[in-house]
CSV table of C-alpha atoms in Angstrom, one decimal:
chain,number,residue,atom,x,y,z
A,1,MET,CA,14.5,-11.3,-6.0
A,2,GLN,CA,16.4,-8.7,-3.7
A,3,PHE,CA,15.4,-8.7,0.2
A,4,LYS,CA,15.4,-5.7,2.5
A,5,PRO,CA,15.3,-5.1,6.1
A,6,LEU,CA,12.0,-4.3,8.0
A,7,ALA,CA,13.3,-1.5,9.7
A,8,ASN,CA,15.1,-2.6,12.8
A,9,THR,CA,13.2,-6.0,13.3
A,10,GLY,CA,15.8,-8.1,12.2
A,11,ILE,CA,13.4,-9.3,9.5
A,12,LEU,CA,14.1,-9.3,5.8
A,13,VAL,CA,11.3,-8.8,3.5
A,14,PRO,CA,11.1,-9.3,-0.3
A,15,GLU,CA,11.5,-6.0,-2.2
A,16,ILE,CA,7.8,-7.3,-3.8
A,17,CYS,CA,4.9,-7.2,-1.7
A,18,LEU,CA,1.7,-9.1,-3.3
A,19,GLY,CA,-1.4,-6.5,-3.0
A,20,THR,CA,-4.4,-8.6,-2.9
A,21,MET,CA,-7.5,-6.1,-3.0
A,22,THR,CA,-8.9,-7.6,-6.2
A,23,PHE,CA,-9.6,-10.7,-4.5
A,24,GLY,CA,-13.1,-11.4,-4.1
A,25,GLU,CA,-14.2,-8.5,-6.7
A,26,GLN,CA,-11.9,-8.7,-10.0
A,27,ASN,CA,-10.6,-12.2,-8.9
A,28,SER,CA,-12.2,-15.5,-7.7
A,29,GLN,CA,-10.8,-17.7,-5.1
A,30,GLN,CA,-9.4,-19.8,-7.5
A,31,GLU,CA,-7.8,-17.0,-9.5
A,32,ALA,CA,-6.5,-15.6,-6.2
A,33,PHE,CA,-5.1,-19.0,-5.1
A,34,GLN,CA,-2.9,-19.4,-8.5
A,35,GLN,CA,-1.6,-15.7,-7.8
A,36,LEU,CA,-0.6,-16.6,-4.2
A,37,ASP,CA,0.8,-20.1,-5.3
A,38,TYR,CA,2.8,-18.3,-8.2
A,39,ALA,CA,4.0,-15.3,-5.9
A,40,LEU,CA,5.2,-17.7,-3.3
A,41,ASP,CA,7.3,-20.1,-6.1
A,42,ARG,CA,9.2,-16.8,-7.0
A,43,GLY,CA,9.9,-16.0,-3.5
A,44,LEU,CA,7.6,-13.1,-2.9
A,45,TYR,CA,6.3,-14.2,0.6
A,46,PHE,CA,5.2,-10.7,1.8
A,47,TRP,CA,1.4,-10.2,1.2
A,48,ASP,CA,-0.8,-7.2,1.9
A,49,THR,CA,-4.6,-7.3,2.8
A,50,ALA,CA,-7.1,-5.1,4.8
A,51,GLU,CA,-10.4,-5.7,6.6
A,52,MET,CA,-12.1,-3.3,4.1
A,53,TYR,CA,-11.2,-5.5,0.9
A,54,PRO,CA,-11.9,-6.2,-1.7
A,55,VAL,CA,-12.0,-2.6,-3.2
A,56,PRO,CA,-14.4,-0.9,-4.3
A,57,PRO,CA,-15.5,-1.4,-0.9
A,58,LYS,CA,-19.1,-2.9,-0.4
A,59,ALA,CA,-21.0,-4.6,2.6
A,60,GLU,CA,-21.7,-7.7,0.5
A,61,THR,CA,-17.8,-8.2,-0.2
A,62,GLN,CA,-16.5,-6.6,2.7
A,63,GLY,CA,-13.8,-9.2,4.2
A,64,ALA,CA,-13.8,-11.5,1.2
A,65,THR,CA,-10.1,-11.2,0.3
A,66,GLU,CA,-8.9,-12.1,4.1
A,67,ARG,CA,-11.4,-14.7,3.7
A,68,ILE,CA,-9.9,-16.0,0.5
A,69,ILE,CA,-6.1,-15.5,2.0
A,70,GLY,CA,-7.6,-17.7,5.1
A,71,ASN,CA,-8.5,-20.5,2.8
A,72,TRP,CA,-5.5,-20.5,1.1
A,73,ILE,CA,-3.5,-20.8,4.6
A,74,ALA,CA,-6.2,-23.6,5.4
A,75,ALA,CA,-5.6,-25.4,2.1
A,76,ARG,CA,-1.8,-24.9,1.7
A,77,GLY,CA,-0.5,-24.7,5.1
A,78,GLY,CA,2.6,-23.1,5.5
A,79,ARG,CA,1.7,-20.0,7.4
A,80,ASP,CA,5.4,-19.7,8.7
A,81,LYS,CA,6.7,-19.1,5.2
A,82,ILE,CA,4.6,-15.9,4.3
A,83,PHE,CA,4.7,-12.5,5.7
A,84,LEU,CA,1.2,-11.3,6.1
A,85,ALA,CA,0.2,-7.7,6.5
A,86,SER,CA,-3.4,-6.6,7.2
A,87,LYS,CA,-5.0,-3.1,8.2
A,88,ILE,CA,-7.9,-1.7,10.3
A,89,ALA,CA,-10.2,1.0,8.4
A,90,GLY,CA,-10.3,4.4,9.7
A,91,PRO,CA,-13.8,5.9,9.5
A,92,SER,CA,-16.0,7.5,6.6
A,93,GLN,CA,-13.8,6.0,3.5
A,94,GLY,CA,-14.2,2.1,4.3
A,95,GLY,CA,-18.2,2.6,4.0
A,96,VAL,CA,-20.7,2.5,6.7
A,97,HIS,CA,-20.8,-1.0,6.7
A,98,ILE,CA,-17.7,-1.4,8.8
A,99,ARG,CA,-18.6,0.1,12.3
A,100,GLU,CA,-21.1,2.3,10.8
A,101,GLY,CA,-18.4,4.2,9.0
A,102,LYS,CA,-17.4,5.9,12.5
A,103,THR,CA,-14.0,3.7,13.4
A,104,LYS,CA,-12.0,5.2,16.1
A,105,PHE,CA,-8.6,3.7,16.7
A,106,ILE,CA,-9.2,3.1,20.4
A,107,ALA,CA,-8.5,-0.4,22.2
A,108,SER,CA,-12.0,-1.9,22.1
A,109,GLU,CA,-12.2,-1.4,18.2
A,110,ILE,CA,-8.7,-2.4,17.4
A,111,GLN,CA,-9.4,-5.7,19.5
A,112,SER,CA,-12.5,-6.3,17.6
A,113,ALA,CA,-11.1,-5.6,14.1
A,114,ILE,CA,-8.2,-8.0,14.9
A,115,ASP,CA,-10.8,-10.7,16.3
A,116,LEU,CA,-12.6,-10.5,12.9
A,117,SER,CA,-9.4,-10.5,10.7
A,118,LEU,CA,-7.5,-13.7,12.4
A,119,THR,CA,-10.9,-15.5,11.9
A,120,ARG,CA,-11.1,-14.5,8.4
A,121,LEU,CA,-7.6,-15.3,7.9
A,122,GLN,CA,-7.5,-18.5,9.7
A,123,THR,CA,-4.4,-17.7,11.6
A,124,ASP,CA,-3.7,-16.6,15.3
A,125,TYR,CA,-1.3,-13.8,14.3
A,126,ILE,CA,-0.6,-11.0,11.9
A,127,ASP,CA,2.8,-10.0,11.1
A,128,LEU,CA,2.2,-6.5,9.9
A,129,TYR,CA,-0.8,-4.6,11.5
A,130,GLN,CA,-1.4,-1.1,9.7
A,131,LEU,CA,-3.7,1.9,10.6
A,132,HIS,CA,-5.1,2.0,7.0
A,133,TRP,CA,-5.4,5.5,7.0
A,134,PRO,CA,-5.6,8.4,9.7
A,135,GLN,CA,-8.7,9.1,11.7
A,136,ARG,CA,-8.1,12.7,12.0
A,137,PRO,CA,-8.7,14.9,9.2
A,138,THR,CA,-5.7,15.5,7.1
A,139,ASN,CA,-4.5,14.8,3.7
A,140,PHE,CA,-4.7,11.6,2.1
A,141,PHE,CA,-6.3,9.9,-0.8
A,142,GLY,CA,-5.5,12.7,-3.2
A,143,LYS,CA,-6.8,15.3,-1.1
A,144,LEU,CA,-4.9,18.7,-1.4
A,145,GLY,CA,-4.6,21.9,0.8
A,146,TYR,CA,-5.4,21.5,4.6
A,147,ASN,CA,-8.6,22.2,6.1
A,148,ASN,CA,-9.0,21.5,9.9
A,149,SER,CA,-10.8,24.2,11.0
A,150,ASP,CA,-13.6,22.3,12.4
A,151,ALA,CA,-13.2,23.0,16.4
A,152,ASN,CA,-15.4,20.0,17.2
A,153,SER,CA,-13.3,17.8,14.8
A,154,GLU,CA,-10.7,17.3,17.5
A,155,ASN,CA,-13.3,16.0,20.3
A,156,GLN,CA,-13.8,13.1,17.5
A,157,VAL,CA,-10.2,12.3,17.1
A,158,THR,CA,-8.8,9.5,19.2
A,159,SER,CA,-5.2,10.6,20.4
A,160,LEU,CA,-2.0,8.7,18.8
A,161,GLU,CA,-1.0,7.8,22.5
A,162,GLU,CA,-3.8,5.9,23.1
A,163,THR,CA,-3.8,4.1,19.8
A,164,LEU,CA,-0.5,3.3,20.1
A,165,ILE,CA,-0.9,1.9,23.5
A,166,ALA,CA,-3.5,-0.1,22.4
A,167,LEU,CA,-1.6,-1.6,19.5
A,168,SER,CA,1.3,-2.1,21.9
A,169,GLU,CA,-0.7,-4.3,23.9
A,170,GLU,CA,-1.9,-6.4,21.0
A,171,VAL,CA,1.8,-7.0,20.2
A,172,LYS,CA,2.4,-8.2,23.8
A,173,LYS,CA,-0.8,-10.7,23.4
A,174,GLY,CA,1.3,-11.9,20.3
A,175,ARG,CA,-1.9,-11.3,18.0
A,176,ILE,CA,0.1,-8.7,15.9
A,177,ARG,CA,3.9,-9.0,15.6
A,178,HIS,CA,4.8,-5.4,14.1
A,179,ILE,CA,2.8,-2.3,13.6
A,180,GLY,CA,2.9,0.2,10.5
A,181,LEU,CA,0.9,3.0,9.2
A,182,SER,CA,-0.9,4.0,5.9
A,183,ASN,CA,-1.6,7.0,4.1
A,184,GLU,CA,0.3,8.9,6.6
A,185,THR,CA,1.8,12.5,6.9
A,186,PRO,CA,5.2,13.5,8.1
A,187,TRP,CA,3.8,14.8,11.4
A,188,GLY,CA,1.6,11.7,12.3
A,189,THR,CA,4.7,9.6,11.3
A,190,MET,CA,7.0,11.5,13.6
A,191,LYS,CA,4.4,11.9,16.4
A,192,PHE,CA,3.8,7.9,16.5
A,193,LEU,CA,8.1,7.6,16.8
A,194,HIS,CA,8.1,10.2,19.3
A,195,LEU,CA,5.4,8.3,21.4
A,196,ALA,CA,7.4,5.1,21.2
A,197,GLU,CA,10.4,6.5,22.1
A,198,GLN,CA,9.0,8.6,25.1
A,199,LEU,CA,6.5,5.8,26.6
A,200,GLY,CA,8.6,2.8,25.8
A,201,LEU,CA,5.9,1.7,23.6
A,202,GLU,CA,5.7,-0.5,20.0
A,203,LYS,CA,7.8,1.6,17.0
A,204,ILE,CA,6.3,1.6,13.9
A,205,VAL,CA,8.4,-0.3,11.2
A,206,SER,CA,6.7,0.8,7.9
A,207,VAL,CA,4.5,3.6,6.2
A,208,GLN,CA,2.4,2.3,3.4
A,209,ASN,CA,1.6,5.3,0.9
A,210,PRO,CA,1.2,6.1,-2.6
A,211,TYR,CA,4.3,6.3,-4.5
A,212,SER,CA,4.7,6.3,-8.4
A,213,LEU,CA,5.8,8.4,-11.4
A,214,LEU,CA,2.7,10.2,-11.1
A,215,ASN,CA,3.0,10.8,-7.5
A,216,ARG,CA,6.3,11.6,-5.9
A,217,THR,CA,4.8,13.5,-2.7
A,218,TYR,CA,6.4,11.1,-0.5
A,219,GLU,CA,10.0,12.5,-1.3
A,220,VAL,CA,9.0,15.4,0.5
A,221,GLY,CA,8.9,15.1,4.3
A,222,MET,CA,8.7,11.4,4.5
A,223,ALA,CA,11.7,10.1,2.5
A,224,GLU,CA,13.7,12.4,5.3
A,225,ILE,CA,12.0,10.4,8.0
A,226,ALA,CA,12.7,7.1,6.1
A,227,LYS,CA,16.6,8.0,5.8
A,228,TYR,CA,17.0,9.1,10.0
A,229,GLU,CA,14.5,7.3,11.5
A,230,ASN,CA,14.9,3.8,9.6
A,231,VAL,CA,11.2,3.7,8.7
A,232,GLY,CA,10.8,2.5,5.4
A,233,LEU,CA,8.1,3.1,2.5
A,234,LEU,CA,5.8,0.2,1.5
A,235,ALA,CA,5.0,2.0,-1.9
A,236,TYR,CA,1.2,1.2,-3.1
A,237,SER,CA,-0.2,2.4,-6.6
A,238,PRO,CA,3.2,1.9,-8.0
A,239,LEU,CA,1.4,1.7,-11.4
A,240,ALA,CA,-1.1,4.3,-11.1
A,241,PHE,CA,-3.9,1.7,-11.4
A,242,GLY,CA,-2.8,0.6,-14.7
A,243,TYR,CA,-2.0,3.9,-16.3
A,244,LEU,CA,1.9,3.3,-15.9
A,245,THR,CA,1.6,0.1,-18.0
A,246,GLY,CA,0.4,2.2,-21.1
A,247,LYS,CA,-2.8,0.0,-21.4
A,248,PHE,CA,-5.0,3.3,-21.3
A,249,ARG,CA,-2.7,5.3,-23.6
A,250,HIS,CA,-4.7,7.0,-26.4
A,251,GLY,CA,-7.9,6.5,-24.4
A,252,ALA,CA,-7.8,2.8,-24.7
A,253,ARG,CA,-10.3,1.3,-22.1
A,254,PRO,CA,-9.5,-2.7,-21.8
A,255,ALA,CA,-12.3,-5.0,-20.9
A,256,ASN,CA,-12.2,-5.9,-17.1
A,257,ALA,CA,-9.7,-3.2,-16.4
A,258,ARG,CA,-10.1,-1.4,-12.9
A,259,ILE,CA,-10.6,1.8,-14.7
A,260,THR,CA,-12.9,0.3,-17.3
A,261,LEU,CA,-15.0,-1.4,-14.4
A,262,TYR,CA,-15.5,1.4,-11.9
A,263,SER,CA,-15.6,5.0,-12.7
A,264,ARG,CA,-15.2,6.3,-9.1
A,265,PHE,CA,-11.2,5.6,-9.7
A,266,SER,CA,-10.4,8.9,-11.4
A,267,ARG,CA,-7.3,10.0,-9.5
A,268,TYR,CA,-5.0,9.2,-12.4
A,269,SER,CA,-7.2,10.0,-15.3
A,270,ASN,CA,-6.6,14.2,-15.3
A,271,PRO,CA,-4.9,15.6,-18.5
A,272,GLU,CA,-1.6,16.4,-16.4
A,273,SER,CA,-1.4,12.9,-15.8
A,274,ILE,CA,-2.1,11.7,-19.1
A,275,TRP,CA,0.5,13.9,-20.3
A,276,ALA,CA,2.9,12.6,-18.2
A,277,VAL,CA,2.1,9.1,-18.9
A,278,GLU,CA,3.0,9.8,-22.5
A,279,GLN,CA,6.2,11.2,-21.8
A,280,TYR,CA,7.1,8.2,-19.8
A,281,ALA,CA,6.1,5.8,-22.3
A,282,GLN,CA,7.8,7.5,-25.0
A,283,LEU,CA,11.2,7.6,-22.8
A,284,ALA,CA,10.6,4.0,-22.1
A,285,GLU,CA,10.5,2.9,-26.0
A,286,LYS,CA,13.6,4.9,-26.7
A,287,HIS,CA,15.6,2.8,-24.1
A,288,ASP,CA,14.0,-0.4,-25.3
A,289,LEU,CA,12.0,-0.7,-22.2
A,290,THR,CA,8.5,-1.4,-21.3
A,291,LEU,CA,6.6,1.3,-19.3
A,292,THR,CA,5.9,-1.3,-16.7
A,293,GLN,CA,9.6,-1.8,-16.2
A,294,LEU,CA,10.3,2.1,-16.4
A,295,ALA,CA,7.8,2.7,-13.5
A,296,LEU,CA,8.7,-0.3,-11.5
A,297,ALA,CA,12.5,0.1,-12.0
A,298,PHE,CA,12.4,3.6,-10.9
A,299,ILE,CA,10.7,2.6,-7.5
A,300,LYS,CA,12.9,-0.1,-6.7
A,301,GLN,CA,16.2,2.1,-6.9
A,302,GLN,CA,14.8,4.7,-4.5
A,303,PHE,CA,16.9,4.2,-1.0
A,304,PHE,CA,13.7,4.8,1.2
A,305,VAL,CA,11.5,2.0,-0.4
A,306,THR,CA,11.4,-1.1,1.8
A,307,SER,CA,8.9,-3.0,-0.5
A,308,THR,CA,6.6,-2.3,-3.4
A,309,ILE,CA,3.5,-3.6,-3.6
A,310,ILE,CA,2.1,-4.9,-6.8
A,311,GLY,CA,-1.6,-6.1,-7.6
A,312,THR,CA,-2.6,-7.9,-10.5
A,313,THR,CA,-5.7,-9.6,-11.9
A,314,ASN,CA,-3.9,-12.5,-13.7
A,315,LEU,CA,-0.9,-14.3,-13.8
A,316,ASP,CA,0.5,-12.8,-17.0
A,317,GLN,CA,0.6,-9.3,-15.1
A,318,LEU,CA,2.0,-10.9,-12.2
A,319,LYS,CA,4.9,-12.4,-14.0
A,320,GLU,CA,5.5,-8.9,-16.1
A,321,ASN,CA,5.6,-7.0,-12.5
A,322,ILE,CA,7.6,-9.2,-10.8
A,323,ASP,CA,10.4,-9.5,-14.1
A,324,ALA,CA,10.4,-5.9,-14.1
A,325,PHE,CA,12.2,-5.7,-10.9
A,326,ASP,CA,15.6,-7.2,-12.7
A,327,VAL,CA,15.8,-3.8,-14.6
A,328,ASN,CA,18.1,-1.3,-13.1
A,329,LEU,CA,17.8,2.1,-14.7
A,330,SER,CA,20.9,4.0,-16.0
A,331,GLU,CA,21.9,7.8,-14.9
A,332,GLU,CA,20.7,8.7,-18.4
A,333,VAL,CA,17.2,7.4,-18.0
A,334,LEU,CA,17.0,8.8,-14.4
A,335,GLN,CA,18.1,12.2,-15.4
A,336,ALA,CA,15.2,12.1,-18.0
A,337,ILE,CA,12.7,10.6,-15.7
A,338,ALA,CA,13.8,14.2,-13.5
A,339,GLU,CA,13.2,16.3,-16.8
A,340,ILE,CA,9.9,15.1,-17.1
A,341,HIS,CA,9.1,15.4,-13.3
A,342,GLN,CA,10.3,18.9,-13.3
A,343,GLN,CA,8.0,19.9,-16.0
A,344,GLN,CA,5.0,18.1,-14.6
A,345,PRO,CA,5.6,17.1,-11.1
A,346,ASN,CA,3.2,15.0,-9.2
A,347,PRO,CA,0.1,15.2,-11.6
A,348,ALA,CA,-1.8,12.6,-9.1
A,349,PRO,CA,-1.2,13.5,-5.6
């Protein structure tokens, strides 16, 4: 396990972060405890959750993931041994059961969301607190093009300054230690950084965005910010909901897989993605690698990645994913990846 600095905080985090959004939906509490125990034994003490988890979001399960982690903390102790990240849901996509689907990143709602997360997590602080997605209309969750022509929408958007002031106040209280963004754009990231410098507020320390062989859009704009502003990527969906493990090749649909269970997850199933997956799978086989090893090692070797978020539903998958980080891709393999990417860039943005 390698460890990397989290921006300029002086904190080192593992190059792997355990994603937990299956806890309470695809995984029982017992199964979740097994994953958490195993992850910690392997040195993977960076865990990521959110108030809206598990996924898919439903009123009857909302908050279950944080509750399970909280129960683990209560049962095992050792809160100081883990670096715990959570998120406040933005409007609409989290479901109408969270603040009626009209979340605003204002002080009162941030305070309330943190209150509830702390209760569920059975802790008095969260190490990294993130805005799950922007409150404003912009590009995230696979949206292409930019349409922000509704003049009235600006009246519904909380200013980033107001949001950053509210988050900074929570840091002062000690209820959260650091702040981060998620599903954010270059403009939004730079705006938060500028406001922090201009107003003497808390600086964001990470951006959690999708990044994989099928979606390298982070490299355009955001990677440059990571380099010059020292704000690294927490890469989510590195295996593209399992497509980059090869288990869906040739139309296969294994039982209990997320894609098999939930038809709503179609981001990685378009023909362009299927073609690219097959090319990467054949490349991996040519070099005696698994597709999982190829996909995760590629991300690990990017300079702008602070940690890669892996989510699994069983211990065999978790072990395989962690072990993949022992692989280093040769220049020959990296060049072959570049050639495939040039033929079919970002088929699943």
